[in-house]
XYZ file of C-alpha atoms in Angstrom:
672
model
C -6.487 -24.011 11.347
C -9.830 -24.333 9.417
C -9.208 -23.758 5.610
C -12.409 -25.215 4.407
C -12.908 -22.513 1.820
C -9.697 -23.188 0.140
C -9.218 -26.975 0.051
C -8.508 -26.859 -3.671
C -5.640 -24.354 -3.119
C -4.517 -26.335 -0.182
C -4.085 -29.474 -2.336
C -2.440 -27.462 -5.136
C 0.041 -26.033 -2.460
C 0.778 -29.631 -1.152
C 1.299 -31.090 -4.648
C 3.468 -27.971 -5.689
C 5.599 -28.221 -2.405
C 6.142 -31.828 -2.861
C 7.153 -31.644 -6.623
C 9.582 -28.732 -5.576
C 11.082 -30.787 -2.702
C 11.613 -33.600 -4.892
C 13.494 -31.556 -7.471
C 15.499 -29.134 -5.189
C 18.843 -30.059 -3.745
C 22.430 -28.771 -3.576
C 24.800 -27.089 -1.286
C 26.114 -24.039 -3.104
C 26.098 -20.888 -0.941
C 23.778 -18.656 -2.738
C 22.808 -16.326 0.086
C 25.559 -13.899 -0.382
C 23.692 -13.027 -3.813
C 20.664 -11.939 -2.116
C 19.834 -8.294 -2.022
C 20.461 -5.978 0.861
C 17.381 -4.296 2.399
C 16.908 -1.332 4.518
C 13.222 -1.227 5.355
C 12.974 -4.076 7.853
C 15.238 -2.440 10.535
C 16.544 0.811 9.079
C 19.796 -1.117 8.971
C 21.421 -2.409 5.778
C 21.036 -6.139 6.094
C 21.218 -9.072 3.654
C 17.766 -10.530 3.098
C 18.654 -13.636 5.226
C 19.481 -11.433 8.308
C 16.367 -9.150 8.062
C 13.808 -9.310 10.974
C 10.913 -10.461 8.985
C 9.723 -11.423 5.404
C 10.779 -8.870 2.819
C 9.790 -8.865 -0.920
C 11.857 -6.659 -3.226
C 10.485 -5.630 -6.570
C 13.024 -4.136 -8.784
C 12.820 -1.678 -11.652
C 13.018 -4.406 -14.362
C 10.285 -6.314 -12.715
C 7.894 -3.252 -12.790
C 8.826 -2.691 -16.527
C 8.202 -6.381 -17.312
C 4.607 -6.200 -15.987
C 3.599 -3.299 -18.375
C 1.401 -1.900 -15.732
C 0.582 1.837 -15.850
C -0.659 1.768 -12.172
C 1.945 1.053 -9.600
C -0.726 -0.407 -7.127
C -1.317 -3.241 -9.523
C 2.268 -4.656 -8.984
C 1.385 -5.515 -5.457
C -0.947 -8.228 -6.568
C 2.220 -10.093 -7.145
C 3.221 -10.085 -3.419
C 2.163 -12.822 -1.212
C -0.373 -11.844 1.420
C -1.324 -8.600 -0.381
C -5.011 -8.121 -1.089
C -5.592 -5.471 -3.904
C -8.774 -4.608 -5.667
C -10.488 -1.906 -7.612
C -14.079 -0.409 -7.022
C -13.514 1.580 -10.244
C -10.838 2.253 -12.733
C -8.966 4.817 -10.685
C -9.682 3.557 -7.207
C -7.033 1.108 -5.797
C -7.610 -0.744 -2.480
C -4.164 -1.871 -1.332
C -3.924 -3.905 1.863
C -1.898 -6.694 3.549
C -4.181 -9.368 4.788
C -7.357 -7.201 4.102
C -9.529 -6.001 7.010
C -9.210 -2.416 6.052
C -11.981 0.154 5.539
C -12.440 2.217 2.371
C -9.142 3.950 2.914
C -6.548 1.299 4.139
C -4.208 2.734 6.786
C -2.929 -0.581 8.348
C 0.164 -0.595 6.027
C 2.762 2.108 6.126
C 3.601 3.523 2.750
C 6.870 5.298 2.221
C 8.752 7.203 -0.708
C 12.369 7.264 0.233
C 11.373 6.822 3.847
C 8.774 9.570 3.766
C 5.342 8.560 4.749
C 2.533 9.133 2.031
C -0.332 8.206 4.330
C -2.471 11.248 3.846
C -3.108 13.430 6.846
C -6.605 13.984 5.332
C -9.801 13.156 7.128
C -9.968 9.509 5.989
C -6.277 8.630 5.844
C -5.068 6.014 3.360
C -3.122 6.441 0.140
C -4.412 8.016 -3.083
C -2.592 5.697 -5.303
C -3.661 7.158 -8.734
C -2.764 10.693 -7.694
C 0.378 9.765 -5.840
C 3.021 12.524 -6.750
C 5.304 9.843 -8.248
C 6.143 8.605 -11.671
C 7.087 5.078 -12.445
C 10.368 6.177 -14.155
C 11.658 7.490 -10.844
C 11.362 4.124 -8.960
C 14.529 2.171 -8.443
C 13.035 -0.597 -6.391
C 10.314 -1.405 -3.756
C 10.781 -3.183 -0.515
C 7.643 -4.700 1.083
C 8.002 -5.749 4.650
C 5.344 -8.470 5.119
C 4.628 -8.129 8.883
C 4.223 -5.683 11.710
C 7.160 -3.093 11.704
C 6.201 -0.357 13.957
C 9.520 -0.316 15.766
C 11.107 0.966 12.583
C 8.365 3.010 10.992
C 5.623 3.814 13.507
C 1.891 3.087 14.047
C 0.820 2.859 10.534
C 3.244 0.007 9.975
C 0.488 -2.041 11.748
C 0.554 -5.030 9.358
C 3.429 -4.186 7.011
C 5.393 -1.509 5.150
C 5.829 -0.499 1.470
C 8.962 1.519 0.935
C 9.281 2.937 -2.599
C 12.976 3.876 -3.269
C 13.629 6.404 -6.111
C 16.711 6.526 -8.357
C 19.512 8.777 -7.746
C 19.209 11.694 -10.044
C 22.451 10.865 -11.838
C 21.255 7.229 -12.643
C 19.734 6.412 -16.067
C 19.429 8.045 -19.482
C 19.918 11.843 -19.870
C 16.532 12.027 -21.595
C 13.534 9.784 -21.883
C 10.059 9.792 -23.555
C 6.961 7.621 -23.484
C 3.597 7.402 -25.277
C 0.781 4.981 -24.584
C -2.581 4.421 -26.100
C -5.247 1.781 -26.023
C -8.656 0.659 -25.087
C -10.748 2.414 -22.360
C -9.591 5.543 -23.629
C -5.996 5.130 -22.448
C -3.834 7.964 -23.548
C -0.700 8.484 -21.548
C 2.610 10.470 -21.942
C 5.732 10.907 -20.075
C 9.114 12.720 -20.483
C 12.290 13.075 -18.384
C 15.699 14.701 -18.311
C 18.694 14.254 -16.142
C 22.140 15.922 -16.154
C 25.059 17.110 -14.036
C 28.222 15.925 -12.694
C 29.311 13.381 -10.285
C 28.961 15.678 -7.191
C 25.790 17.644 -8.402
C 23.093 16.159 -10.521
C 19.326 16.985 -11.287
C 16.383 14.847 -12.832
C 13.020 16.218 -13.794
C 10.102 14.323 -15.030
C 6.525 14.802 -16.073
C 3.682 12.302 -16.734
C 0.048 12.437 -17.871
C -2.489 9.690 -17.541
C -5.946 9.648 -19.313
C -8.496 6.782 -19.361
C -12.271 6.299 -19.298
C -12.254 3.794 -16.472
C -14.470 0.684 -16.263
C -17.367 0.185 -18.549
C -20.725 1.647 -17.531
C -19.186 3.596 -14.627
C -18.572 7.295 -14.227
C -14.911 6.950 -13.474
C -12.783 8.616 -16.049
C -9.361 9.941 -15.080
C -7.233 12.809 -16.002
C -4.063 13.162 -13.947
C -0.841 15.049 -14.524
C 2.365 14.742 -12.507
C 5.685 16.659 -12.322
C 8.729 15.632 -10.277
C 12.214 16.872 -9.609
C 15.158 15.435 -7.644
C 18.451 16.933 -7.078
C 21.608 15.339 -5.359
C 24.606 17.381 -4.180
C 27.737 16.099 -2.552
C 29.587 18.863 -1.019
C 32.162 16.730 0.605
C 33.239 12.988 0.720
C 31.221 12.678 3.843
C 28.127 14.798 3.126
C 25.413 14.579 0.719
C 21.968 16.395 0.244
C 18.860 15.269 -1.442
C 16.054 17.440 -2.533
C 12.840 15.981 -4.097
C 9.788 17.987 -4.920
C 6.707 16.621 -6.765
C 3.102 17.616 -7.534
C 0.020 15.955 -8.928
C -3.231 17.442 -10.101
C -6.080 15.498 -11.502
C -9.950 15.206 -12.174
C -11.599 11.779 -11.654
C -15.119 10.610 -12.047
C -17.038 9.333 -8.961
C -20.446 8.091 -8.011
C -23.304 6.060 -9.423
C -26.280 7.487 -11.504
C -28.893 5.349 -9.662
C -27.715 6.008 -6.067
C -30.609 6.521 -3.656
C -31.562 10.224 -3.428
C -28.316 10.994 -5.186
C -26.423 10.337 -1.929
C -23.402 9.220 -4.259
C -24.494 11.032 -7.495
C -21.985 11.095 -10.413
C -19.569 13.955 -10.322
C -16.003 14.821 -10.912
C -13.491 15.212 -8.132
C -10.456 17.529 -8.357
C -7.163 16.721 -6.534
C -4.159 18.788 -6.003
C -1.174 17.330 -4.116
C 2.291 18.434 -3.620
C 5.327 17.438 -1.483
C 8.865 18.688 -0.646
C 11.380 16.313 0.865
C 14.879 17.465 1.982
C 17.515 14.948 3.396
C 21.001 15.479 4.719
C 23.392 12.592 5.282
C 26.806 12.546 6.803
C 28.981 9.492 6.795
C 32.223 9.789 8.574
C 32.982 6.209 7.604
C 31.043 3.167 6.139
C 29.441 2.009 9.448
C 28.536 5.529 10.837
C 25.900 7.797 9.384
C 23.761 10.722 10.525
C 20.666 11.573 8.674
C 18.095 14.393 8.941
C 14.775 14.304 7.057
C 12.250 17.038 6.569
C 9.300 16.786 4.565
C 5.899 18.597 3.960
C 2.935 17.064 2.360
C -0.092 19.056 1.245
C -3.366 17.871 -0.239
C -6.564 19.468 -1.463
C -9.602 17.467 -2.672
C -12.679 19.156 -4.101
C -15.640 16.772 -4.002
C -19.080 18.210 -3.993
C -22.550 17.404 -5.404
C -26.218 17.634 -4.710
C -28.612 14.915 -3.475
C -32.337 15.239 -3.684
C -35.553 13.805 -1.931
C -38.299 15.453 -4.061
C -40.833 16.845 -3.596
C -40.016 18.172 -0.185
C -36.211 18.619 -0.560
C -35.288 19.069 -4.360
C -31.751 20.008 -3.716
C -29.453 18.962 -0.776
C -25.793 20.093 -0.977
C -23.340 17.498 -0.043
C -19.512 17.388 -0.070
C -16.404 15.710 1.104
C -14.073 18.734 0.461
C -11.056 18.496 2.387
C -7.570 20.039 2.797
C -4.665 18.512 4.793
C -1.059 19.358 5.487
C 1.761 17.386 7.277
C 5.113 18.604 8.473
C 7.625 16.085 9.670
C 11.208 16.311 11.084
C 13.326 13.185 11.873
C 16.800 12.718 13.075
C 18.634 9.238 12.604
C 21.994 7.880 13.524
C 23.382 4.490 12.607
C 26.688 3.122 13.977
C 28.709 -0.122 14.036
C 30.441 -0.427 17.486
C 31.847 -3.712 16.579
C 32.029 -6.219 13.662
C 29.128 -8.160 15.396
C 26.905 -5.235 16.305
C 25.189 -2.505 14.596
C 22.423 -0.256 15.642
C 20.284 2.721 14.815
C 18.259 5.162 16.776
C 16.349 8.250 16.134
C 13.525 10.884 16.982
C 10.719 12.167 14.873
C 8.221 14.998 15.383
C 5.149 15.525 13.166
C 2.255 17.924 12.861
C -0.943 17.092 10.858
C -3.783 19.603 10.042
C -7.013 18.833 8.336
C -9.704 21.270 7.190
C -13.117 19.904 6.209
C -16.221 21.831 7.491
C -18.674 19.569 6.090
C -17.216 16.230 7.370
C -16.511 17.918 10.894
C -19.733 19.909 11.380
C -18.755 20.428 15.099
C -15.534 22.023 13.992
C -12.218 21.025 12.498
C -10.198 18.835 14.802
C -7.173 20.447 16.418
C -3.774 19.821 14.763
C -2.427 16.492 15.744
C 1.010 15.973 16.908
C 3.207 12.860 17.105
C 6.495 12.391 18.881
C 8.464 9.243 18.421
C 11.681 7.707 19.730
C 12.840 4.540 17.885
C 15.753 2.114 17.891
C 16.866 -1.078 16.367
C 19.973 -3.327 17.127
C 21.442 -6.121 15.152
C 23.742 -8.468 17.130
C 25.427 -11.321 15.615
C 25.613 -13.644 18.818
C 27.284 -16.510 16.821
C 28.393 -16.953 13.303
C 25.043 -18.477 12.368
C 22.743 -16.690 14.917
C 21.620 -13.083 14.491
C 19.308 -11.247 16.971
C 17.344 -8.228 15.987
C 15.952 -6.213 18.909
C 13.914 -2.924 18.586
C 11.241 -0.768 19.889
C 9.438 2.614 19.375
C 7.779 4.802 21.836
C 5.099 6.981 20.270
C 2.924 9.852 21.798
C -0.001 11.132 19.789
C -2.245 14.166 20.627
C -4.799 12.961 23.251
C -3.346 9.422 23.568
C -1.033 7.947 26.252
C 2.420 6.894 25.089
C 2.666 3.562 23.463
C 5.571 1.088 23.173
C 5.968 -0.971 20.061
C 8.565 -3.761 20.719
C 10.077 -6.463 18.350
C 12.421 -9.263 18.845
C 13.652 -11.637 16.079
C 16.162 -14.418 15.963
C 17.633 -15.534 12.520
C 19.471 -18.911 12.427
C 21.475 -19.686 9.336
C 21.332 -23.452 9.677
C 23.420 -23.920 6.455
C 24.731 -21.402 3.976
C 21.575 -21.884 2.010
C 18.866 -22.264 4.733
C 17.784 -19.698 7.301
C 15.007 -19.926 9.992
C 13.677 -16.908 11.627
C 11.403 -16.472 14.767
C 9.971 -13.172 16.122
C 7.339 -11.407 17.888
C 6.246 -7.680 17.478
C 3.611 -5.387 18.502
C 2.058 -2.232 16.975
C -0.607 0.345 17.683
C -2.750 1.710 14.844
C -3.064 5.483 14.656
C -6.586 6.689 14.880
C -8.058 8.582 11.866
C -9.436 12.003 12.267
C -12.753 10.997 10.828
C -13.186 8.021 13.127
C -12.612 10.270 16.085
C -14.410 13.545 15.025
C -16.454 12.912 11.918
C -19.734 14.657 12.349
C -21.714 14.862 8.962
C -25.100 16.599 8.784
C -27.044 16.974 5.500
C -29.455 19.988 5.760
C -32.324 21.622 3.842
C -30.778 24.775 2.355
C -34.223 26.497 2.453
C -34.989 25.962 6.153
C -31.558 24.999 7.610
C -33.128 21.830 9.130
C -30.980 18.770 9.582
C -32.316 15.930 7.413
C -29.942 13.126 8.139
C -26.830 12.779 10.353
C -25.112 9.658 9.013
C -21.834 9.977 11.112
C -21.552 10.791 14.768
C -18.126 11.556 16.497
C -16.527 9.277 18.999
C -13.324 10.919 20.509
C -13.222 8.047 23.080
C -11.948 5.476 20.480
C -9.054 3.392 21.584
C -5.951 2.690 19.467
C -6.169 -0.682 17.773
C -3.281 -3.108 18.779
C -1.778 -6.032 17.091
C 0.537 -8.635 18.527
C 2.200 -10.843 15.625
C 4.147 -13.941 15.979
C 6.074 -15.142 13.012
C 8.060 -18.281 12.059
C 9.940 -18.047 8.669
C 12.160 -19.876 6.342
C 14.542 -18.583 3.504
C 16.297 -21.026 1.388
C 18.259 -21.156 -1.851
C 18.603 -24.270 -3.811
C 21.033 -24.990 -6.789
C 18.317 -26.729 -8.840
C 16.845 -24.309 -11.154
C 18.577 -21.370 -9.144
C 15.506 -21.325 -6.851
C 14.751 -19.079 -3.873
C 11.927 -19.945 -1.492
C 10.590 -17.643 1.384
C 7.941 -19.023 3.797
C 6.044 -17.052 6.470
C 3.913 -18.679 9.003
C 2.001 -15.976 11.104
C -0.371 -15.458 13.952
C -1.734 -11.809 14.117
C -3.998 -11.120 17.133
C -5.811 -7.713 16.944
C -7.580 -5.980 19.733
C -9.776 -3.031 19.926
C -10.401 -3.241 16.045
C -12.417 -0.185 14.916
C -15.808 -0.860 13.163
C -18.771 1.213 12.137
C -21.846 0.516 14.034
C -25.531 1.931 14.055
C -26.426 4.475 16.862
C -29.696 5.694 18.417
C -31.104 8.950 16.888
C -29.151 12.007 18.269
C -31.001 14.633 20.150
C -32.563 16.575 18.333
C -33.368 13.845 15.763
C -32.979 14.692 12.137
C -36.165 15.021 10.076
C -35.377 11.832 8.050
C -33.986 9.656 11.003
C -36.592 7.106 10.731
C -35.451 6.363 7.151
C -31.708 7.094 7.369
C -30.156 6.400 10.692
C -26.865 7.443 12.388
C -23.706 5.542 12.863
C -20.305 5.990 14.473
C -16.911 4.093 14.743
C -16.554 1.965 17.862
C -13.925 -0.536 19.100
C -14.815 -4.159 18.675
C -15.422 -6.058 22.142
C -13.442 -9.057 21.027
C -10.159 -9.803 19.387
C -9.529 -10.806 15.813
C -7.087 -13.428 15.029
C -5.556 -13.942 11.524
C -3.308 -17.049 11.348
C -2.006 -18.708 8.146
C 0.992 -19.359 5.872
C 2.361 -17.617 2.849
C 5.282 -18.190 0.489
C 7.051 -16.730 -2.314
C 9.120 -18.842 -4.759
C 11.352 -17.673 -7.508
C 12.885 -20.241 -9.835
C 14.881 -19.931 -13.181
C 14.781 -23.459 -14.624
C 16.991 -22.235 -17.563
C 18.603 -19.229 -18.992
C 16.105 -16.494 -19.934
C 13.184 -18.160 -18.028
C 11.892 -17.171 -14.671
C 8.899 -18.355 -12.636
C 7.396 -16.441 -9.679
C 4.751 -17.955 -7.334
C 3.051 -16.118 -4.371
C 0.424 -17.751 -2.408
C -1.185 -17.055 0.891
C -3.660 -18.932 3.091
C -5.531 -17.154 5.997
C -7.718 -18.520 8.789
C -9.772 -15.567 9.977
C -11.423 -15.574 13.365
C -13.248 -12.549 14.391
C -16.472 -14.082 15.749
C -18.479 -12.106 13.324
C -18.898 -13.163 9.684
C -19.071 -9.556 8.380
C -15.576 -8.881 9.723
C -14.216 -12.350 8.558
C -15.296 -11.275 5.062
C -13.013 -8.227 5.018
C -10.020 -10.448 4.664
C -9.923 -12.996 1.545
C -8.991 -16.514 2.857
C -6.557 -17.002 -0.008
C -4.648 -15.129 -2.755
C -2.311 -16.592 -5.439
C -0.331 -15.466 -8.415
C 1.809 -17.308 -10.866
C 3.958 -15.369 -13.286
C 6.175 -16.402 -16.171
C 8.844 -14.150 -17.455
C 10.718 -15.094 -20.608
C 13.535 -13.612 -22.548
C 13.510 -14.977 -26.092
C 16.612 -13.094 -27.175
C 17.048 -10.623 -29.857
C 15.306 -7.930 -27.804
C 11.914 -9.990 -27.298
C 10.683 -10.402 -23.735
C 7.219 -11.334 -22.092
C 5.546 -11.734 -18.814
C 2.351 -13.561 -18.207
C 0.596 -13.541 -14.673
C -2.439 -15.532 -13.514
C -3.960 -13.996 -10.470
C -6.449 -15.541 -8.092
C -8.158 -14.076 -4.942
C -10.896 -15.529 -2.622
C -14.150 -13.973 -1.711
C -13.604 -10.451 -0.175
C -15.757 -7.611 1.295
C -13.213 -4.791 1.038
C -14.023 -1.512 2.596
C -16.769 -0.690 4.987
C -19.583 1.139 2.865
C -22.362 0.787 5.370
C -26.038 -0.461 4.785
C -27.769 -1.699 7.887
C -28.319 -5.571 7.893
C -26.920 -5.783 4.358
C -24.033 -8.178 3.935
C -22.231 -8.425 0.548
C -19.113 -10.284 -0.515
C -17.437 -9.956 -3.959
C -16.999 -13.570 -5.303
C -13.648 -15.253 -5.855
C -12.215 -14.759 -9.312
C -9.265 -15.449 -11.663
C -7.789 -13.019 -14.009
C -4.766 -12.922 -16.429
C -2.401 -10.061 -17.285
C 0.157 -10.244 -20.206
C 2.857 -8.031 -21.679
C 5.268 -8.431 -24.366
C 8.093 -6.103 -25.180
C 10.565 -5.631 -28.013
C 13.706 -3.530 -27.453
C 15.899 -2.332 -30.064
C 18.119 0.768 -30.738
C 17.561 3.882 -32.950
C 20.645 5.765 -33.682
C 22.261 4.297 -30.732
C 19.545 5.039 -28.379
C 17.263 2.303 -26.567
C 13.888 2.053 -28.100
C 11.102 -0.204 -26.693
C 7.683 -1.249 -27.819
C 5.296 -3.211 -25.772
C 1.696 -4.536 -25.793
C -0.033 -5.073 -22.421
C -3.423 -6.744 -21.740
C -5.224 -6.642 -18.337
C -8.063 -8.623 -16.872
C -8.104 -11.286 -19.542
C -10.077 -13.681 -17.427
C -13.792 -13.901 -16.885
C -15.708 -10.758 -16.159
C -15.518 -10.174 -12.382
C -16.058 -7.781 -9.533
C -13.225 -6.900 -7.049
C -14.540 -4.277 -4.613
C -18.116 -3.394 -4.204
C -19.715 -0.178 -3.117
C -22.204 -1.582 -0.562
C -24.668 1.357 -0.693
C -24.925 0.874 -4.349
C -24.866 -2.932 -4.156
C -27.761 -2.744 -1.707
C -30.158 -1.389 -4.387
C -32.695 -3.876 -5.579
C -31.391 -3.625 -9.079
C -27.952 -5.004 -8.141
C -28.878 -7.424 -5.162
C -28.350 -10.415 -7.356
C -25.690 -8.953 -9.867
C -22.521 -6.845 -9.337
C -22.770 -3.133 -9.854
C -19.310 -2.762 -11.091
C -17.258 -5.014 -13.233
C -13.531 -4.859 -13.747
C -13.049 -4.219 -17.521
C -10.598 -5.681 -19.847
C -7.819 -3.329 -21.208
C -5.286 -3.527 -23.917
C -2.745 -0.916 -24.687
C 0.439 -0.053 -26.657
C 3.471 1.555 -25.158
C 6.483 3.106 -27.158
C 9.378 4.530 -25.051
C 12.820 5.923 -25.872
C 15.918 6.613 -23.818
C 18.544 9.294 -24.923
C 21.959 8.214 -23.744
C-alpha cells in the first residue's frame, strides 16, 4: 500500500505499537467483561464473537465529552470522517467518499432507520428528533453490514439505543450558555411502575454558528417513550418524537445569488411502535412499525441583472416513510443461534422544483434477512448471513456475509470475513430535474441537473482481517481492523451536453447529471482502537486509521482523507472532579460533491483540541453537575468546503469558511 501522505503518522503508529507491545503482557481472561452487542448480526453477542469491528460509546462517554452535538462524538471512532461546512451542518461518514448528504452508512435509533426518505437522502443530524438525555449507548459497526440492516449499511452502521423509560432520575433539567450565542435548555420527567413507565423530554438549542457565516440555529425537540409489560413474555414500546427548527444557509457573495443567504425551516416527526414476545431467554419474536415524516422549506431568489432581476429558487421538499418489520430469534442448541426476518417499506417524496418532470412514484422495498452464529469448536465461531432486497425498478439483490472468529487464547481473538452490499439509489440521483426560469417570460434560464433513471446500484465487496485483545498491563483493550473495500459503479456527478431545447444561459452555466463510474474504487488500509487504564481514575483512548485510496482519479481519491487520528485522556480526580481532553487530527479531504467544472479543491489537514471539565455534587440529595467545555482550540481551520463558494476569485487562495472556537458552561440537575 502507498501511504506517502502519512509517513509521519505511520512512524507514530509504529513507535506507539512497539511501546505498547513491550509493556503489555499477561494471561488473565478479560474477554468475559467485554460488552454484548446487538448491531453486528441482530444477535446478542459478546464483542469478541461479533462478525466485525464494533465500537461502543456509552452514556458516560457522551457526558464526558461535553458535546452538545451528537455527530461530533463520532470523531473519536476509528475510520469515521466527520466535518462541518457550517455550525449546524454535520458531514458524518465512514471512510469518506460520500456526497453532500452521506448515505453510505446506515443510521438507526432503536433499530429504526433515520436515513431520510427525502430527495437527497442522508441524516439531518442537528434536527434529528432525539435528545442526548435519551441515549443509553451507541454501537458503531465499522464495516459492511447489509446482511443485517440493508443497503444503506453499505460501509457501516450507527445504532443509537435509547434508555428504557424507567431508567434514570424521575426529573432532570439542563441549561447551557456560552460563546457563539450558545443558549440551550432541556428538561425531562419519567415515572410509572415496573410494568408500565413513561418518559418525556424537551430540548432547545440556539447558537449563531461559525464566525462570518449566515448559519444561526434555532431548534426545538420533544420526545416521549412508554414501555408496557402486559405479561412476563410480552412487552410493548412506543416512542414518538418531533423536531422543528430554523437554520441559516447560504453565502452573501454567491454568484448570481445561486446560494444566497436565507433561513431554512425544518419540521420532522416520527412514531415507532415495537412488540416483543420472549417465551424463553433464547427465543424472541419482534414486530416493528415506524413512520417518519419530514418537511423542509428552503426558498430564495437569485438574480442576473439587468435582464433577470429576480429568479425564484427552492429546495422545498416533503417526505414520508412507512416501515413494517418482523423478526424471530431462536437458539436451537447451545452452539447455535439464529435470527431471520422480513421487512416492507414505502417511501414518498414531494418536491416540485427538484423534480420538474414530476415527483417520482412512491418507492417500495421488500427485504428478507437471516444470520446464523454457529460455535463449531470451543474457540471457533462462524457467523453466516445474507439479505435479499428488492427495490422499485431494480432487480433483486443478495448481500451475503461470512465471518470466522478464532479465540486463540482467552484474551486474543482473530476474525476474518467477507461481505457484500448494494447501495440504495437516491431519488434525486435518479430523477432530479432542476430548471430555473424567468418568472416574467417562463423561459428556462439554466438546467443544472438532468435525470438519469438508468443509474445502477453501487456495489461493495469488503474483506476484513481483525484482532481483538485484552492485556493485563494497564487493563488494556486493542481492536485492529485491516480492510480491503472494492466499490463498483460508484455514482459521480458529471457535465452533460446542453439539453434540447437549450436553456438561455447554457453557455455560461451548463448541465450535469449523476452517472456510474466506469472503473472500480479500492479503499484498503488499517485502523485500530486502543483503550488503556494505567491507573485508577485514568483512561486513555486512541483511534487511528490509515487509508490507501485508489480510484484512478484524483478528485475521487480526495473525497476520502488518507488518515484520521484521535487521542483522548479521561481523568477522575476524585471529590466529584472529572475531565476529558481530546486531540483530533484529519488529513486532506474534499467532502461532498458541490460541483464547479474543472475546479478541484481540498480542505487542508488540521489538528484541533476539545476539552471539558466537570464537577458533580449534590443539592438536597439530588445530583448537580457543572461543566465547562471548549471546542476547536487548535489552529483556525476549514473542515468541509462549499465548492461553488470556494471557486469564487475572492476565495481561491483562502478558505471561505472557518470552524470557530467555542466555549460554553453547562449546569444540570437530576431529581431522584
